[in-house]
Amino acid sequence: MNARPLPAEAALDALGHPLRRVLLRLVAAQEQSVGELVHRVQPVRPVSQPAVSQHLGVLREAGLLTVRTEGTRRIHGLDHEGLADVRAWLDELVDPLAPLAQPLDALATEVARGRRARRVSQHGAPGQDAQRLTGSA
């Protein structure tokens, strides 16, 4: 059996490590360099700079982090677009019909427009009767 991987699988795997979840929370609050992240994590959990760099690499590969260069520093931030697959996957768990909601909403809007257009063509625009009765244009 050849199972198709979930689009969010790499991100969910990356979030399986507690330190990666801590790092993701820190960069979600504010973009930071590796050194800043090590400094913030050290008091709670002894960790080396290479270990933090490795974990950040896993998060980046999973599409959860962005990295930009600022001088000689690499600044890590949350990749909001990268979270879309995870959100969609979780939404489907909670509401399996969620992926259909937007197309159905668009269809409902088009149906309502069609009904409104038919009413206007059959009976005139709303307020036209009042204008005819009062003689105002």
XYZ file of N, CA and C in Angstrom:
411
model
N 0.848 -1.181 0.000
C 0.000 0.000 0.000
C 0.888 1.238 0.000
N 0.647 2.142 -0.925
C 1.475 3.332 -1.074
C 0.699 4.537 -0.557
N 0.899 4.882 0.700
C 0.163 5.988 1.328
C 0.732 7.322 0.877
N -0.161 8.235 0.522
C 0.246 9.587 0.127
C 0.520 10.399 1.386
N 1.693 11.059 1.490
C 1.976 11.844 2.699
C 1.062 13.064 2.785
N 0.731 13.426 3.994
C -0.078 14.622 4.230
C 0.748 15.857 3.906
N 0.130 16.913 3.380
C 0.893 18.141 3.136
C 1.498 18.696 4.425
N 0.840 18.456 5.540
C 1.289 19.005 6.818
C 2.199 18.049 7.581
N 2.500 16.896 6.996
C 3.233 15.866 7.734
C 4.591 16.342 8.249
N 5.378 17.010 7.426
C 6.702 17.480 7.859
C 6.570 18.476 9.006
N 5.589 19.366 8.910
C 5.389 20.359 9.971
C 4.953 19.681 11.264
N 4.050 18.725 11.162
C 3.589 18.025 12.366
C 4.721 17.213 12.990
N 5.535 16.579 12.152
C 6.698 15.848 12.668
C 7.656 16.799 13.383
N 7.898 17.960 12.781
C 8.810 18.941 13.384
C 8.285 19.426 14.729
N 6.980 19.558 14.854
C 6.383 20.035 16.106
C 6.351 18.963 17.187
N 6.777 17.761 16.850
C 6.781 16.670 17.819
C 7.848 16.802 18.893
N 8.821 17.662 18.699
C 9.901 17.827 19.684
C 9.596 19.039 20.566
N 9.660 18.868 21.895
C 9.305 19.971 22.798
C 10.159 21.231 22.622
N 11.452 21.081 22.366
C 12.305 22.261 22.187
C 11.906 23.029 20.923
N 11.532 22.313 19.885
C 11.105 22.994 18.657
C 9.826 23.784 18.885
N 8.942 23.251 19.703
C 7.715 23.996 20.014
C 8.048 25.265 20.791
N 9.002 25.173 21.719
C 9.435 26.354 22.479
C 10.043 27.385 21.527
N 10.921 26.940 20.648
C 11.563 27.850 19.693
C 10.529 28.509 18.779
N 9.554 27.732 18.337
C 8.520 28.291 17.465
C 7.700 29.349 18.195
N 7.394 29.101 19.465
C 6.661 30.105 20.255
C 7.477 31.389 20.400
N 8.771 31.237 20.619
C 9.630 32.411 20.793
C 9.706 33.252 19.519
N 9.878 32.593 18.368
C 9.968 33.367 17.125
C 8.594 33.867 16.673
N 7.527 33.232 17.141
C 6.179 33.733 16.827
C 5.945 35.060 17.536
N 6.507 35.196 18.717
C 6.356 36.436 19.484
C 7.225 37.549 18.913
N 8.425 37.181 18.437
C 9.367 38.184 17.918
C 10.460 37.483 17.125
N 10.822 38.031 15.966
C 11.933 37.487 15.190
C 13.205 37.558 16.024
N 14.033 36.496 15.936
C 15.242 36.444 16.759
C 16.353 35.693 16.046
N 17.577 35.993 16.467
C 18.744 35.267 15.967
C 18.938 34.008 16.806
N 19.817 33.133 16.343
C 20.114 31.908 17.088
C 20.647 32.254 18.474
N 21.556 33.230 18.539
C 22.128 33.623 19.828
C 21.073 34.105 20.810
N 20.131 34.902 20.315
C 19.052 35.387 21.185
C 18.186 34.229 21.673
N 17.921 33.281 20.787
C 17.099 32.130 21.175
C 17.808 31.272 22.221
N 19.110 31.038 22.018
C 19.882 30.265 23.006
C 19.827 30.970 24.352
N 20.015 32.286 24.350
C 19.994 33.076 25.588
C 18.643 32.943 26.305
N 17.557 32.915 25.557
C 16.223 32.817 26.170
C 15.906 31.411 26.667
N 16.422 30.403 25.983
C 16.113 29.012 26.342
C 17.011 28.507 27.466
N 18.261 28.968 27.518
C 19.258 28.476 28.486
C 18.767 28.412 29.932
N 18.117 29.448 30.470
C 17.718 29.382 31.879
C 16.743 28.240 32.187
N 15.979 27.842 31.203
C 14.971 26.800 31.417
C 15.491 25.423 31.033
N 16.297 25.388 29.983
C 16.758 24.112 29.446
C 18.166 24.296 28.885
N 19.146 23.651 29.477
C 20.514 23.775 28.957
C 20.588 23.220 27.529
N 20.995 24.064 26.607
C 21.066 23.657 25.206
C 22.186 24.444 24.532
N 22.881 23.797 23.619
C 23.994 24.453 22.927
C 23.490 25.212 21.700
N 24.327 26.129 21.241
C 23.988 26.893 20.041
C 23.850 25.972 18.829
N 24.755 24.989 18.633
C 24.586 24.084 17.487
C 23.276 23.285 17.550
N 22.867 22.906 18.755
C 21.606 22.162 18.890
C 20.419 23.039 18.497
N 20.430 24.296 18.942
C 19.350 25.222 18.578
C 19.351 25.439 17.063
N 20.523 25.610 16.479
C 20.620 25.792 15.026
C 20.043 24.593 14.280
N 20.350 23.406 14.772
C 19.842 22.189 14.131
C 18.310 22.135 14.212
N 17.759 22.436 15.369
C 16.303 22.423 15.528
C 15.638 23.500 14.660
N 16.260 24.660 14.561
C 15.728 25.713 13.691
C 15.739 25.262 12.231
N 16.772 24.520 11.856
C 16.842 23.980 10.495
C 15.693 23.030 10.196
N 15.355 22.195 11.164
C 14.230 21.265 10.988
C 12.928 22.052 10.818
N 12.732 23.076 11.640
C 11.522 23.904 11.545
C 11.462 24.648 10.204
N 12.612 25.121 9.743
C 12.664 25.826 8.462
C 12.348 24.865 7.314
N 12.951 23.681 7.334
C 12.706 22.677 6.290
C 11.240 22.260 6.254
N 10.592 22.283 7.411
C 9.175 21.911 7.502
C 8.263 23.051 7.059
N 8.849 24.204 6.734
C 8.062 25.332 6.262
C 7.441 26.169 7.359
N 7.967 26.060 8.574
C 7.389 26.790 9.700
C 8.145 28.070 10.043
N 9.366 28.220 9.523
C 10.181 29.401 9.828
C 10.639 30.097 8.560
N 10.810 31.391 8.677
C 11.485 32.168 7.637
C 12.841 32.577 8.196
N 13.784 32.812 7.318
C 15.115 33.266 7.735
C 15.518 34.410 6.817
N 15.981 35.488 7.434
C 16.503 36.613 6.657
C 17.852 37.000 7.246
N 18.691 37.555 6.411
C 20.021 37.966 6.846
C 19.994 39.440 7.212
N 20.595 39.723 8.352
C 20.725 41.103 8.833
C 22.184 41.273 9.244
N 22.980 41.828 8.339
C 24.418 41.904 8.594
C 24.999 40.497 8.576
N 25.625 40.109 9.687
C 26.186 38.756 9.784
C 25.244 37.799 10.508
N 24.119 38.322 10.952
C 23.169 37.485 11.710
C 22.056 36.964 10.804
N 21.579 35.780 11.155
C 20.407 35.205 10.487
C 19.242 35.333 11.460
N 18.211 36.027 11.039
C 17.060 36.293 11.894
C 15.930 35.339 11.513
N 15.419 34.644 12.512
C 14.373 33.638 12.306
C 13.019 34.195 12.729
N 12.022 33.932 11.905
C 10.661 34.368 12.202
C 9.666 33.289 11.825
N 8.463 33.455 12.261
C 7.395 32.505 11.976
C 6.951 32.653 10.524
N 6.811 31.538 9.827
C 6.303 31.545 8.456
C 4.797 31.294 8.511
N 4.033 32.377 8.447
C 2.572 32.267 8.575
C 1.971 31.436 7.448
N 2.517 31.559 6.253
C 2.018 30.768 5.130
C 2.303 29.285 5.345
N 3.422 28.988 5.978
C 3.782 27.599 6.221
C 2.844 26.889 7.180
N 2.133 27.662 7.972
C 1.179 27.071 8.914
C -0.152 26.722 8.255
N -0.366 27.160 7.033
C -1.660 26.960 6.366
C -2.007 25.481 6.217
N -1.036 24.644 5.840
C -1.313 23.211 5.687
C -1.692 22.575 7.015
N -0.994 22.981 8.074
C -1.297 22.434 9.402
C -2.701 22.858 9.819
N -3.024 24.122 9.629
C -4.368 24.615 9.977
C -5.438 23.870 9.193
N -5.216 23.703 7.896
C -6.200 23.018 7.050
C -6.391 21.581 7.512
N -5.300 20.910 7.841
C -5.384 19.525 8.298
C -6.157 19.439 9.608
N -5.855 20.337 10.541
C -6.566 20.346 11.821
C -8.037 20.712 11.638
N -8.326 21.652 10.748
C -9.720 22.018 10.470
C -10.507 20.822 9.946
N -9.867 20.020 9.090
C -10.542 18.838 8.553
C -10.821 17.807 9.640
N -9.957 17.749 10.659
C -10.220 16.827 11.774
C -11.460 17.258 12.541
N -11.563 18.550 12.780
C -12.676 19.098 13.554
C -13.950 19.098 12.713
N -13.838 19.524 11.459
C -14.994 19.619 10.573
C -14.589 19.094 9.200
N -14.886 17.820 8.914
C -14.458 17.232 7.638
C -15.008 17.967 6.414
N -16.066 18.733 6.586
C -16.645 19.463 5.456
C -16.084 20.877 5.314
N -15.163 21.265 6.187
C -14.601 22.621 6.159
C -14.027 23.006 4.791
N -13.310 22.109 4.075
C -12.772 22.512 2.769
C -13.865 22.882 1.759
N -15.077 22.414 1.991
C -16.172 22.722 1.070
C -16.875 24.025 1.408
N -16.616 24.578 2.582
C -17.354 25.749 3.060
C -17.207 26.946 2.130
N -16.002 27.278 1.733
C -15.808 28.464 0.898
C -16.469 28.313 -0.469
N -16.275 27.174 -1.176
C -16.974 27.040 -2.458
C -18.494 27.064 -2.295
N -19.009 26.487 -1.213
C -20.453 26.505 -0.989
C -20.947 27.912 -0.687
N -20.167 28.681 0.063
C -20.537 30.075 0.332
C -20.598 30.873 -0.973
N -19.628 30.640 -1.850
C -19.609 31.342 -3.138
C -20.819 30.936 -3.981
N -21.155 29.653 -3.952
C -22.322 29.180 -4.694
C -23.599 29.811 -4.149
N -23.732 29.865 -2.832
C -24.916 30.473 -2.213
C -25.038 31.945 -2.603
N -23.917 32.645 -2.672
C -23.930 34.054 -3.080
C -24.419 34.189 -4.519
N -23.931 33.322 -5.401
C -24.350 33.375 -6.806
C -25.834 33.046 -6.957
N -26.326 32.066 -6.205
C -27.751 31.716 -6.250
C -28.586 32.909 -5.794
N -28.169 33.562 -4.702
C -28.905 34.724 -4.194
C -28.908 35.856 -5.219
N -27.786 36.077 -5.900
C -27.730 37.116 -6.940
C -28.695 36.797 -8.078
N -28.722 35.523 -8.471
C -29.631 35.104 -9.541
C -31.086 35.321 -9.160
N -31.443 34.970 -7.938
C -32.820 35.174 -7.465
C -33.172 36.658 -7.439
N -32.244 37.456 -6.940
C -32.476 38.896 -6.864
C -32.661 39.475 -8.269
N -31.846 39.046 -9.209
C -31.941 39.541 -10.586
C -33.278 39.147 -11.210
N -33.743 37.917 -10.938
C -35.045 37.485 -11.463
C -36.180 38.316 -10.880
N -36.108 38.581 -9.569
C -37.148 39.395 -8.916
C -37.200 40.795 -9.513
N -36.031 41.371 -9.700
C -35.966 42.725 -10.254
C -36.533 42.733 -11.674
N -36.187 41.720 -12.476
C -36.685 41.702 -13.858
C -38.188 41.439 -13.907
N -38.726 40.707 -12.944
C -40.162 40.411 -12.920
C -40.976 41.523 -12.267
N -40.469 42.118 -11.214
C -41.248 43.057 -10.403
C -40.656 44.460 -10.338
N -39.534 44.679 -10.915
C -38.882 45.980 -10.811
C -37.993 46.041 -9.582
N -37.163 47.054 -9.521
C -36.229 47.212 -8.400
C -36.991 47.593 -7.143
N -36.480 47.228 -5.958
C -37.131 47.615 -4.706
C -37.272 49.133 -4.639
N -38.445 49.605 -4.217
C -38.666 51.038 -4.085
C -39.302 51.666 -5.315
N -39.341 50.938 -6.439
C -39.945 51.498 -7.655
C -41.444 51.710 -7.489
N -42.124 50.789 -6.792
C -43.564 50.936 -6.566
C -43.848 52.208 -5.786
N -43.062 52.476 -4.749
C -43.262 53.674 -3.933
C -43.027 54.924 -4.772
N -42.045 54.867 -5.663
C -41.767 56.017 -6.524
C -42.924 56.266 -7.488
N -43.512 55.188 -8.016
C -44.636 55.342 -8.942
C -45.852 55.921 -8.236
N -46.093 55.462 -6.985
C -47.267 55.931 -6.242
C -47.144 57.396 -5.844
N -45.946 57.814 -5.467
C -45.762 59.197 -5.010
C -45.464 60.139 -6.161
N -45.146 59.578 -7.307
C -44.849 60.413 -8.455
C -43.441 60.963 -8.456
N -42.605 60.553 -7.505
C -41.218 61.035 -7.488
C -40.367 60.161 -8.390
N -39.302 60.731 -8.908
C -38.450 59.974 -9.806
C -37.094 59.747 -9.242
